């Protein structure tokens, strides 16, 4: 039985759905601070509560036969982490520390962790490899990197094994169109563009047009949420099959500029999507592209939804029918 922490959030809910549909028994714990109960697959058993509540976690491990944990429960807004770092240290780091105490106490050994390309900071080279230097440029990336280190040292001392998955730009939505990305406030490029197509905003701002890239705008590696979900399932299997603790990048290895994403969204939605050039956003590297060779080789993972058109079309299916998210 798998415990998914943060299973009511964007990537968590997609992974829970995939696990449930593959016949796995799933328990979800989520505080619903940023997640939505409606996003949780009906076959999963749901517990509402916070990671920082040791009694809450101990009780789940006591009641359910958990043999692996997938940990998505963290705050994830880069800008907010810069203005309110202690909120991120408290939730992301203190929450994970309590979780690890509870797991060690319950004798649960396997954890798959939702990490991020933000652990690298400004890249030294493209594509980024797992062995490249990690110097986060914001508290969000810093807390995720510290969480990885907490798993490593707890692993050494207490026999825990972890897989950390460093995602690049998660996007898209489940093919059913029934679950998708819903953040409040929304800060991510694709959902913001689709809010323009939905008539919720009158334009999209392009943050920076003077980057040293082909068209002056930032380049990112957009990876479909369904492909990310699949990687978590493979990582759980890898650990249960005796795999050792490790860190993997997850991306398509293909970069698209902000202008290219907007252009593709115009094609998919048939909407003009007015764009306005704006100053750079603080802390944005010019280019982030993953090398996912290691995940392909060791986990046997392969992105299957890597066309930008398919990614945006799947996101549009969700946003068009849910202009207000889960409300
Ligand atoms: N971006 C933009 N306008 C927006 C939101 C984002 O130009 O309204 C750019 C942002 O500067 C970055 C890219 O789109 O280069 C992806 O940003 P997002 O916040 O989606 O993900 P991040 O790369 O920060 O994880």
Short mmCIF file of N, CA and C in Angstrom, two decimals, residues 42-197:
data_model
loop_
_atom_site.label_atom_id
_atom_site.label_comp_id
_atom_site.label_asym_id
_atom_site.label_seq_id
_atom_site.Cartn_x
_atom_site.Cartn_y
_atom_site.Cartn_z
N UNK A 42 -11.44 8.70 -6.44
CA UNK A 42 -12.39 8.14 -5.46
C UNK A 42 -11.95 6.81 -4.85
N UNK A 43 -11.06 6.08 -5.53
CA UNK A 43 -10.62 4.79 -4.96
C UNK A 43 -9.58 4.96 -3.85
N UNK A 44 -9.00 6.14 -3.73
CA UNK A 44 -7.96 6.33 -2.71
C UNK A 44 -8.61 6.66 -1.37
N UNK A 45 -8.01 6.17 -0.29
CA UNK A 45 -8.50 6.52 1.04
C UNK A 45 -7.88 7.85 1.45
N UNK A 46 -8.70 8.76 1.96
CA UNK A 46 -8.21 10.13 2.20
C UNK A 46 -8.12 10.48 3.68
N UNK A 47 -6.98 11.03 4.08
CA UNK A 47 -6.80 11.59 5.42
C UNK A 47 -6.48 13.06 5.29
N UNK A 48 -7.23 13.92 5.99
CA UNK A 48 -6.91 15.35 5.95
C UNK A 48 -6.03 15.70 7.15
N UNK A 49 -4.86 16.23 6.88
CA UNK A 49 -3.99 16.62 7.99
C UNK A 49 -2.65 17.11 7.50
N UNK A 50 -1.86 17.57 8.44
CA UNK A 50 -0.61 18.24 8.14
C UNK A 50 0.59 17.38 8.51
N UNK A 51 1.60 17.43 7.66
CA UNK A 51 2.85 16.68 7.90
C UNK A 51 3.52 17.03 9.21
N UNK A 52 3.32 18.28 9.63
CA UNK A 52 4.00 18.72 10.86
C UNK A 52 3.33 18.15 12.10
N UNK A 53 2.25 17.40 11.90
CA UNK A 53 1.50 16.81 13.01
C UNK A 53 1.92 15.34 13.15
N UNK A 54 2.83 15.10 14.08
CA UNK A 54 3.42 13.76 14.25
C UNK A 54 2.35 12.71 14.56
N UNK A 55 1.39 13.10 15.40
CA UNK A 55 0.33 12.15 15.79
C UNK A 55 -0.51 11.73 14.56
N UNK A 56 -0.78 12.70 13.71
CA UNK A 56 -1.54 12.45 12.48
C UNK A 56 -0.82 11.40 11.62
N UNK A 57 0.48 11.57 11.44
CA UNK A 57 1.25 10.63 10.62
C UNK A 57 1.37 9.27 11.29
N UNK A 58 1.70 9.28 12.59
CA UNK A 58 1.84 8.00 13.32
C UNK A 58 0.56 7.18 13.19
N UNK A 59 -0.55 7.88 13.27
CA UNK A 59 -1.85 7.21 13.20
C UNK A 59 -2.06 6.55 11.83
N UNK A 60 -1.65 7.22 10.75
CA UNK A 60 -1.78 6.61 9.41
C UNK A 60 -0.89 5.37 9.32
N UNK A 61 0.36 5.50 9.75
CA UNK A 61 1.27 4.34 9.67
C UNK A 61 0.78 3.19 10.55
N UNK A 62 0.06 3.52 11.64
CA UNK A 62 -0.46 2.47 12.52
C UNK A 62 -1.67 1.77 11.87
N UNK A 63 -2.52 2.56 11.23
CA UNK A 63 -3.77 2.00 10.69
C UNK A 63 -3.63 1.32 9.34
N UNK A 64 -2.65 1.77 8.54
CA UNK A 64 -2.54 1.28 7.16
C UNK A 64 -1.22 0.52 7.00
N UNK A 65 -1.24 -0.45 6.09
CA UNK A 65 0.01 -1.21 5.86
C UNK A 65 0.83 -0.54 4.76
N UNK A 66 1.51 0.52 5.10
CA UNK A 66 2.23 1.32 4.10
C UNK A 66 3.62 0.72 3.84
N UNK A 67 3.95 0.46 2.56
CA UNK A 67 5.31 -0.01 2.30
C UNK A 67 6.14 0.99 1.49
N UNK A 68 5.51 2.06 1.03
CA UNK A 68 6.27 3.12 0.35
C UNK A 68 5.52 4.43 0.46
N UNK A 69 6.28 5.52 0.48
CA UNK A 69 5.69 6.86 0.57
C UNK A 69 6.10 7.65 -0.67
N UNK A 70 5.15 8.38 -1.24
CA UNK A 70 5.51 9.35 -2.29
C UNK A 70 5.19 10.73 -1.70
N UNK A 71 6.20 11.57 -1.69
CA UNK A 71 6.09 12.83 -0.93
C UNK A 71 6.02 14.05 -1.86
N UNK A 72 4.79 14.58 -2.02
CA UNK A 72 4.59 15.81 -2.82
C UNK A 72 4.24 17.01 -1.93
N UNK A 73 4.13 16.75 -0.60
CA UNK A 73 3.53 17.79 0.26
C UNK A 73 4.53 18.89 0.58
N UNK A 74 4.51 19.95 -0.22
CA UNK A 74 5.42 21.08 0.03
C UNK A 74 4.85 22.32 -0.63
N UNK A 75 5.26 23.49 -0.14
CA UNK A 75 4.92 24.73 -0.84
C UNK A 75 5.87 24.87 -2.02
N UNK A 76 5.38 25.48 -3.11
CA UNK A 76 6.19 25.44 -4.34
C UNK A 76 6.20 26.73 -5.15
N UNK A 77 5.89 27.86 -4.52
CA UNK A 77 5.93 29.11 -5.30
C UNK A 77 7.25 29.84 -5.09
N UNK A 78 8.02 29.95 -6.16
CA UNK A 78 9.35 30.53 -6.07
C UNK A 78 9.29 31.96 -5.50
N UNK A 79 8.43 32.80 -6.07
CA UNK A 79 8.34 34.21 -5.66
C UNK A 79 7.97 34.33 -4.19
N UNK A 80 6.99 33.56 -3.77
CA UNK A 80 6.55 33.60 -2.38
C UNK A 80 7.68 33.15 -1.45
N UNK A 81 8.47 32.17 -1.90
CA UNK A 81 9.56 31.67 -1.05
C UNK A 81 10.61 32.74 -0.81
N UNK A 82 10.75 33.67 -1.79
CA UNK A 82 11.73 34.74 -1.63
C UNK A 82 11.21 35.77 -0.62
N UNK A 83 9.91 36.08 -0.68
CA UNK A 83 9.39 37.08 0.24
C UNK A 83 9.07 36.50 1.62
N UNK A 84 8.82 35.19 1.69
CA UNK A 84 8.48 34.58 2.97
C UNK A 84 9.24 33.26 3.16
N UNK A 85 10.57 33.35 3.28
CA UNK A 85 11.37 32.11 3.33
C UNK A 85 11.02 31.21 4.50
N UNK A 86 10.67 31.81 5.64
CA UNK A 86 10.44 30.96 6.83
C UNK A 86 9.21 30.09 6.65
N UNK A 87 8.23 30.56 5.89
CA UNK A 87 7.05 29.73 5.59
C UNK A 87 7.51 28.45 4.89
N UNK A 88 8.52 28.59 4.00
CA UNK A 88 9.03 27.44 3.24
C UNK A 88 9.89 26.54 4.11
N UNK A 89 10.74 27.16 4.95
CA UNK A 89 11.56 26.33 5.85
C UNK A 89 10.64 25.57 6.79
N UNK A 90 9.60 26.24 7.29
CA UNK A 90 8.72 25.58 8.25
C UNK A 90 7.95 24.42 7.62
N UNK A 91 7.25 24.69 6.54
CA UNK A 91 6.43 23.61 5.95
C UNK A 91 7.29 22.54 5.30
N UNK A 92 8.21 22.96 4.43
CA UNK A 92 8.95 21.97 3.63
C UNK A 92 9.96 21.20 4.48
N UNK A 93 10.73 21.92 5.30
CA UNK A 93 11.78 21.22 6.06
C UNK A 93 11.25 20.62 7.36
N UNK A 94 10.54 21.40 8.16
CA UNK A 94 10.03 20.84 9.43
C UNK A 94 9.06 19.70 9.13
N UNK A 95 8.23 19.87 8.10
CA UNK A 95 7.26 18.82 7.75
C UNK A 95 7.97 17.53 7.39
N UNK A 96 9.04 17.65 6.60
CA UNK A 96 9.77 16.45 6.17
C UNK A 96 10.51 15.81 7.35
N UNK A 97 10.99 16.64 8.25
CA UNK A 97 11.70 16.08 9.42
C UNK A 97 10.72 15.23 10.25
N UNK A 98 9.52 15.74 10.48
CA UNK A 98 8.52 15.00 11.26
C UNK A 98 8.15 13.71 10.51
N UNK A 99 7.98 13.84 9.20
CA UNK A 99 7.64 12.67 8.38
C UNK A 99 8.71 11.58 8.55
N UNK A 100 9.97 11.98 8.47
CA UNK A 100 11.04 10.98 8.58
C UNK A 100 11.08 10.35 9.97
N UNK A 101 10.83 11.13 10.99
CA UNK A 101 10.76 10.55 12.35
C UNK A 101 9.66 9.49 12.39
N UNK A 102 8.53 9.84 11.82
CA UNK A 102 7.39 8.92 11.87
C UNK A 102 7.66 7.67 11.02
N UNK A 103 8.31 7.85 9.85
CA UNK A 103 8.63 6.69 9.00
C UNK A 103 9.64 5.77 9.69
N UNK A 104 10.66 6.36 10.29
CA UNK A 104 11.68 5.55 10.98
C UNK A 104 11.02 4.78 12.12
N UNK A 105 10.15 5.48 12.84
CA UNK A 105 9.44 4.84 13.97
C UNK A 105 8.57 3.68 13.50
N UNK A 106 7.95 3.85 12.32
CA UNK A 106 7.03 2.82 11.81
C UNK A 106 7.79 1.74 11.01
N UNK A 107 9.07 1.97 10.74
CA UNK A 107 9.85 0.99 9.98
C UNK A 107 9.53 1.01 8.49
N UNK A 108 9.03 2.14 7.96
CA UNK A 108 8.76 2.26 6.51
C UNK A 108 10.04 2.76 5.84
N UNK A 109 10.50 2.02 4.85
CA UNK A 109 11.87 2.26 4.33
C UNK A 109 11.96 3.00 3.01
N UNK A 110 10.88 3.07 2.23
CA UNK A 110 11.01 3.58 0.86
C UNK A 110 10.28 4.91 0.67
N UNK A 111 10.97 5.88 0.12
CA UNK A 111 10.30 7.16 -0.16
C UNK A 111 10.73 7.71 -1.52
N UNK A 112 9.73 8.14 -2.29
CA UNK A 112 9.98 8.81 -3.57
C UNK A 112 9.61 10.26 -3.37
N UNK A 113 10.49 11.14 -3.80
CA UNK A 113 10.37 12.54 -3.43
C UNK A 113 10.30 13.45 -4.64
N UNK A 114 9.39 14.42 -4.53
CA UNK A 114 9.16 15.38 -5.58
C UNK A 114 10.15 16.54 -5.44
N UNK A 115 11.20 16.52 -6.25
CA UNK A 115 12.19 17.59 -6.19
C UNK A 115 12.09 18.44 -7.46
N UNK A 116 13.08 19.23 -7.72
CA UNK A 116 12.91 20.26 -8.74
C UNK A 116 14.23 20.68 -9.40
N UNK A 117 14.13 21.18 -10.61
CA UNK A 117 15.29 21.76 -11.31
C UNK A 117 15.79 22.99 -10.56
N UNK A 118 14.95 23.56 -9.67
CA UNK A 118 15.37 24.74 -8.90
C UNK A 118 16.49 24.41 -7.93
N UNK A 119 16.79 23.11 -7.73
CA UNK A 119 17.93 22.74 -6.88
C UNK A 119 19.26 23.13 -7.55
N UNK A 120 19.26 23.28 -8.88
CA UNK A 120 20.52 23.60 -9.58
C UNK A 120 20.84 25.08 -9.55
N UNK A 121 19.83 25.94 -9.55
CA UNK A 121 20.08 27.37 -9.71
C UNK A 121 20.48 27.67 -11.14
N UNK A 122 21.37 28.63 -11.32
CA UNK A 122 21.84 29.01 -12.67
C UNK A 122 22.70 27.87 -13.22
N UNK A 123 22.30 27.24 -14.35
CA UNK A 123 23.05 26.07 -14.79
C UNK A 123 24.44 26.41 -15.34
N UNK A 124 25.36 25.46 -15.15
CA UNK A 124 26.72 25.61 -15.69
C UNK A 124 26.75 25.21 -17.15
N UNK A 125 25.88 24.27 -17.50
CA UNK A 125 25.86 23.78 -18.89
C UNK A 125 24.47 23.20 -19.19
N UNK A 126 24.21 23.04 -20.47
CA UNK A 126 22.93 22.52 -20.95
C UNK A 126 23.24 21.31 -21.82
N UNK A 127 22.60 20.16 -21.74
CA UNK A 127 21.55 19.88 -20.75
C UNK A 127 22.16 19.64 -19.36
N UNK A 128 21.32 19.82 -18.34
CA UNK A 128 21.77 19.70 -16.95
C UNK A 128 21.80 18.22 -16.55
N UNK A 129 22.92 17.84 -15.93
CA UNK A 129 23.05 16.46 -15.44
C UNK A 129 22.91 16.45 -13.91
N UNK A 130 22.58 15.29 -13.37
CA UNK A 130 22.37 15.17 -11.93
C UNK A 130 23.63 15.48 -11.13
N UNK A 131 24.80 15.32 -11.78
CA UNK A 131 26.07 15.56 -11.08
C UNK A 131 26.48 17.04 -11.12
N UNK A 132 25.72 17.88 -11.80
CA UNK A 132 26.10 19.30 -11.90
C UNK A 132 25.91 19.98 -10.54
N UNK A 133 26.54 21.15 -10.42
CA UNK A 133 26.52 21.81 -9.11
C UNK A 133 25.10 22.28 -8.74
N UNK A 134 24.84 22.23 -7.46
CA UNK A 134 23.51 22.65 -6.97
C UNK A 134 23.69 23.90 -6.11
N UNK A 135 23.25 25.03 -6.68
CA UNK A 135 23.31 26.30 -5.94
C UNK A 135 22.00 27.03 -6.17
N UNK A 136 20.96 26.65 -5.41
CA UNK A 136 19.65 27.24 -5.63
C UNK A 136 19.68 28.77 -5.50
N UNK A 137 18.83 29.43 -6.30
CA UNK A 137 18.80 30.89 -6.24
C UNK A 137 17.57 31.39 -5.50
N UNK A 138 16.84 30.48 -4.86
CA UNK A 138 15.69 30.92 -4.06
C UNK A 138 15.42 29.89 -2.95
N UNK A 139 14.69 30.33 -1.90
CA UNK A 139 14.44 29.43 -0.76
C UNK A 139 13.65 28.17 -1.14
N UNK A 140 12.80 28.26 -2.16
CA UNK A 140 12.06 27.06 -2.58
C UNK A 140 13.05 25.96 -2.98
N UNK A 141 13.97 26.30 -3.90
CA UNK A 141 14.97 25.32 -4.36
C UNK A 141 15.88 24.88 -3.22
N UNK A 142 16.20 25.84 -2.35
CA UNK A 142 17.07 25.54 -1.20
C UNK A 142 16.40 24.52 -0.26
N UNK A 143 15.11 24.69 0.00
CA UNK A 143 14.44 23.74 0.91
C UNK A 143 14.35 22.36 0.25
N UNK A 144 14.12 22.31 -1.05
CA UNK A 144 14.03 21.01 -1.73
C UNK A 144 15.39 20.30 -1.69
N UNK A 145 16.46 21.07 -1.87
CA UNK A 145 17.80 20.47 -1.83
C UNK A 145 18.10 19.97 -0.41
N UNK A 146 17.70 20.74 0.59
CA UNK A 146 17.91 20.31 1.99
C UNK A 146 17.09 19.06 2.30
N UNK A 147 15.91 18.97 1.72
CA UNK A 147 15.08 17.78 1.93
C UNK A 147 15.80 16.55 1.36
N UNK A 148 16.39 16.71 0.18
CA UNK A 148 17.14 15.60 -0.42
C UNK A 148 18.25 15.15 0.52
N UNK A 149 18.92 16.14 1.13
CA UNK A 149 20.04 15.81 2.03
C UNK A 149 19.54 15.13 3.30
N UNK A 150 18.38 15.56 3.76
CA UNK A 150 17.78 14.91 4.93
C UNK A 150 17.52 13.44 4.65
N UNK A 151 17.05 13.13 3.44
CA UNK A 151 16.80 11.72 3.07
C UNK A 151 18.13 10.96 3.04
N UNK A 152 19.14 11.60 2.49
CA UNK A 152 20.43 10.92 2.36
C UNK A 152 20.97 10.55 3.74
N UNK A 153 21.01 11.51 4.64
CA UNK A 153 21.62 11.24 5.96
C UNK A 153 20.75 10.30 6.78
N UNK A 154 19.43 10.44 6.65
CA UNK A 154 18.55 9.53 7.40
C UNK A 154 18.71 8.12 6.82
N UNK A 155 18.91 8.06 5.51
CA UNK A 155 19.15 6.77 4.88
C UNK A 155 20.38 6.10 5.44
N UNK A 156 21.47 6.89 5.54
CA UNK A 156 22.72 6.34 6.07
C UNK A 156 22.52 5.81 7.50
N UNK A 157 21.81 6.59 8.29
CA UNK A 157 21.69 6.24 9.71
C UNK A 157 20.62 5.20 9.98
N UNK A 158 19.51 5.27 9.23
CA UNK A 158 18.34 4.46 9.60
C UNK A 158 17.88 3.48 8.53
N UNK A 159 18.67 3.32 7.48
CA UNK A 159 18.32 2.30 6.49
C UNK A 159 17.18 2.68 5.55
N UNK A 160 16.84 3.97 5.54
CA UNK A 160 15.78 4.42 4.62
C UNK A 160 16.35 4.54 3.19
N UNK A 161 15.53 4.28 2.18
CA UNK A 161 15.99 4.46 0.79
C UNK A 161 15.10 5.50 0.12
N UNK A 162 15.72 6.34 -0.70
CA UNK A 162 14.92 7.37 -1.37
C UNK A 162 15.27 7.48 -2.85
N UNK A 163 14.26 7.93 -3.61
CA UNK A 163 14.51 8.39 -4.97
C UNK A 163 14.00 9.82 -5.03
N UNK A 164 14.87 10.73 -5.46
CA UNK A 164 14.46 12.11 -5.62
C UNK A 164 14.31 12.41 -7.10
N UNK A 165 13.16 12.92 -7.49
CA UNK A 165 12.89 13.21 -8.90
C UNK A 165 12.91 14.73 -9.09
N UNK A 166 13.89 15.19 -9.83
CA UNK A 166 14.00 16.63 -10.07
C UNK A 166 13.28 16.98 -11.36
N UNK A 167 12.06 17.52 -11.20
CA UNK A 167 11.27 17.84 -12.41
C UNK A 167 11.71 19.16 -12.99
N UNK A 168 11.59 19.26 -14.29
CA UNK A 168 11.76 20.55 -14.96
C UNK A 168 10.37 21.21 -14.99
N UNK A 169 9.83 21.70 -16.11
CA UNK A 169 8.56 22.44 -16.01
C UNK A 169 7.34 21.53 -16.19
N UNK A 170 6.74 21.17 -15.08
CA UNK A 170 5.56 20.29 -15.11
C UNK A 170 4.40 21.02 -15.77
N UNK A 171 3.69 20.34 -16.66
CA UNK A 171 2.56 20.99 -17.34
C UNK A 171 1.64 19.94 -17.95
N UNK A 172 0.55 20.40 -18.55
CA UNK A 172 -0.42 19.47 -19.14
C UNK A 172 -1.39 18.96 -18.09
N UNK A 173 -2.29 18.09 -18.55
CA UNK A 173 -3.31 17.56 -17.65
C UNK A 173 -3.69 16.16 -18.10
N UNK A 174 -4.34 15.44 -17.20
CA UNK A 174 -4.78 14.09 -17.49
C UNK A 174 -5.68 14.07 -18.73
N UNK A 175 -5.60 12.98 -19.49
CA UNK A 175 -6.35 12.93 -20.76
C UNK A 175 -7.86 12.99 -20.55
N UNK A 176 -8.34 12.63 -19.34
CA UNK A 176 -9.78 12.68 -19.06
C UNK A 176 -10.29 14.11 -19.06
N UNK A 177 -9.40 15.08 -18.82
CA UNK A 177 -9.83 16.48 -18.70
C UNK A 177 -10.53 16.75 -17.37
N UNK A 178 -10.51 15.78 -16.46
CA UNK A 178 -11.22 15.95 -15.18
C UNK A 178 -10.34 16.44 -14.05
N UNK A 179 -9.04 16.24 -14.17
CA UNK A 179 -8.12 16.83 -13.20
C UNK A 179 -7.05 17.60 -13.97
N UNK A 180 -6.50 18.62 -13.30
CA UNK A 180 -5.50 19.43 -13.98
C UNK A 180 -4.83 20.37 -13.00
N UNK A 181 -4.18 21.39 -13.57
CA UNK A 181 -3.40 22.30 -12.74
C UNK A 181 -4.31 23.39 -12.18
N UNK A 182 -4.25 23.61 -10.86
CA UNK A 182 -5.08 24.65 -10.24
C UNK A 182 -4.32 25.25 -9.06
N UNK A 183 -3.68 26.38 -9.30
CA UNK A 183 -2.95 27.06 -8.22
C UNK A 183 -3.62 28.40 -7.94
N UNK A 184 -3.53 28.81 -6.70
CA UNK A 184 -4.07 30.11 -6.34
C UNK A 184 -3.08 30.81 -5.41
N UNK A 185 -2.39 31.83 -5.86
CA UNK A 185 -2.47 32.45 -7.17
C UNK A 185 -1.73 31.59 -8.21
N UNK A 186 -2.14 31.75 -9.47
CA UNK A 186 -1.44 31.04 -10.55
C UNK A 186 -0.22 31.87 -10.96
N UNK A 187 0.92 31.22 -11.11
CA UNK A 187 2.14 31.94 -11.52
C UNK A 187 2.79 31.29 -12.73
N UNK A 188 2.30 30.12 -13.15
CA UNK A 188 2.98 29.38 -14.21
C UNK A 188 2.52 29.79 -15.61
N UNK A 189 3.46 29.67 -16.54
CA UNK A 189 3.25 30.23 -17.87
C UNK A 189 2.03 29.63 -18.60
N UNK A 190 1.97 28.29 -18.70
CA UNK A 190 0.92 27.71 -19.55
C UNK A 190 -0.49 27.98 -18.98
N UNK A 191 -0.74 27.75 -17.69
CA UNK A 191 -2.08 28.08 -17.19
C UNK A 191 -2.43 29.56 -17.32
N UNK A 192 -1.42 30.44 -17.18
CA UNK A 192 -1.72 31.88 -17.32
C UNK A 192 -2.10 32.21 -18.76
N UNK A 193 -1.39 31.60 -19.71
CA UNK A 193 -1.72 31.82 -21.14
C UNK A 193 -3.15 31.34 -21.40
N UNK A 194 -3.49 30.19 -20.82
CA UNK A 194 -4.82 29.62 -21.10
C UNK A 194 -5.92 30.42 -20.39
N UNK A 195 -5.55 31.13 -19.32
CA UNK A 195 -6.54 32.03 -18.70
C UNK A 195 -6.87 33.20 -19.64
N UNK A 196 -5.90 33.58 -20.47
CA UNK A 196 -6.18 34.63 -21.48
C UNK A 196 -7.16 34.06 -22.51
N UNK A 197 -6.87 32.82 -22.96
CA UNK A 197 -7.77 32.20 -23.95
C UNK A 197 -9.17 32.00 -23.37
#
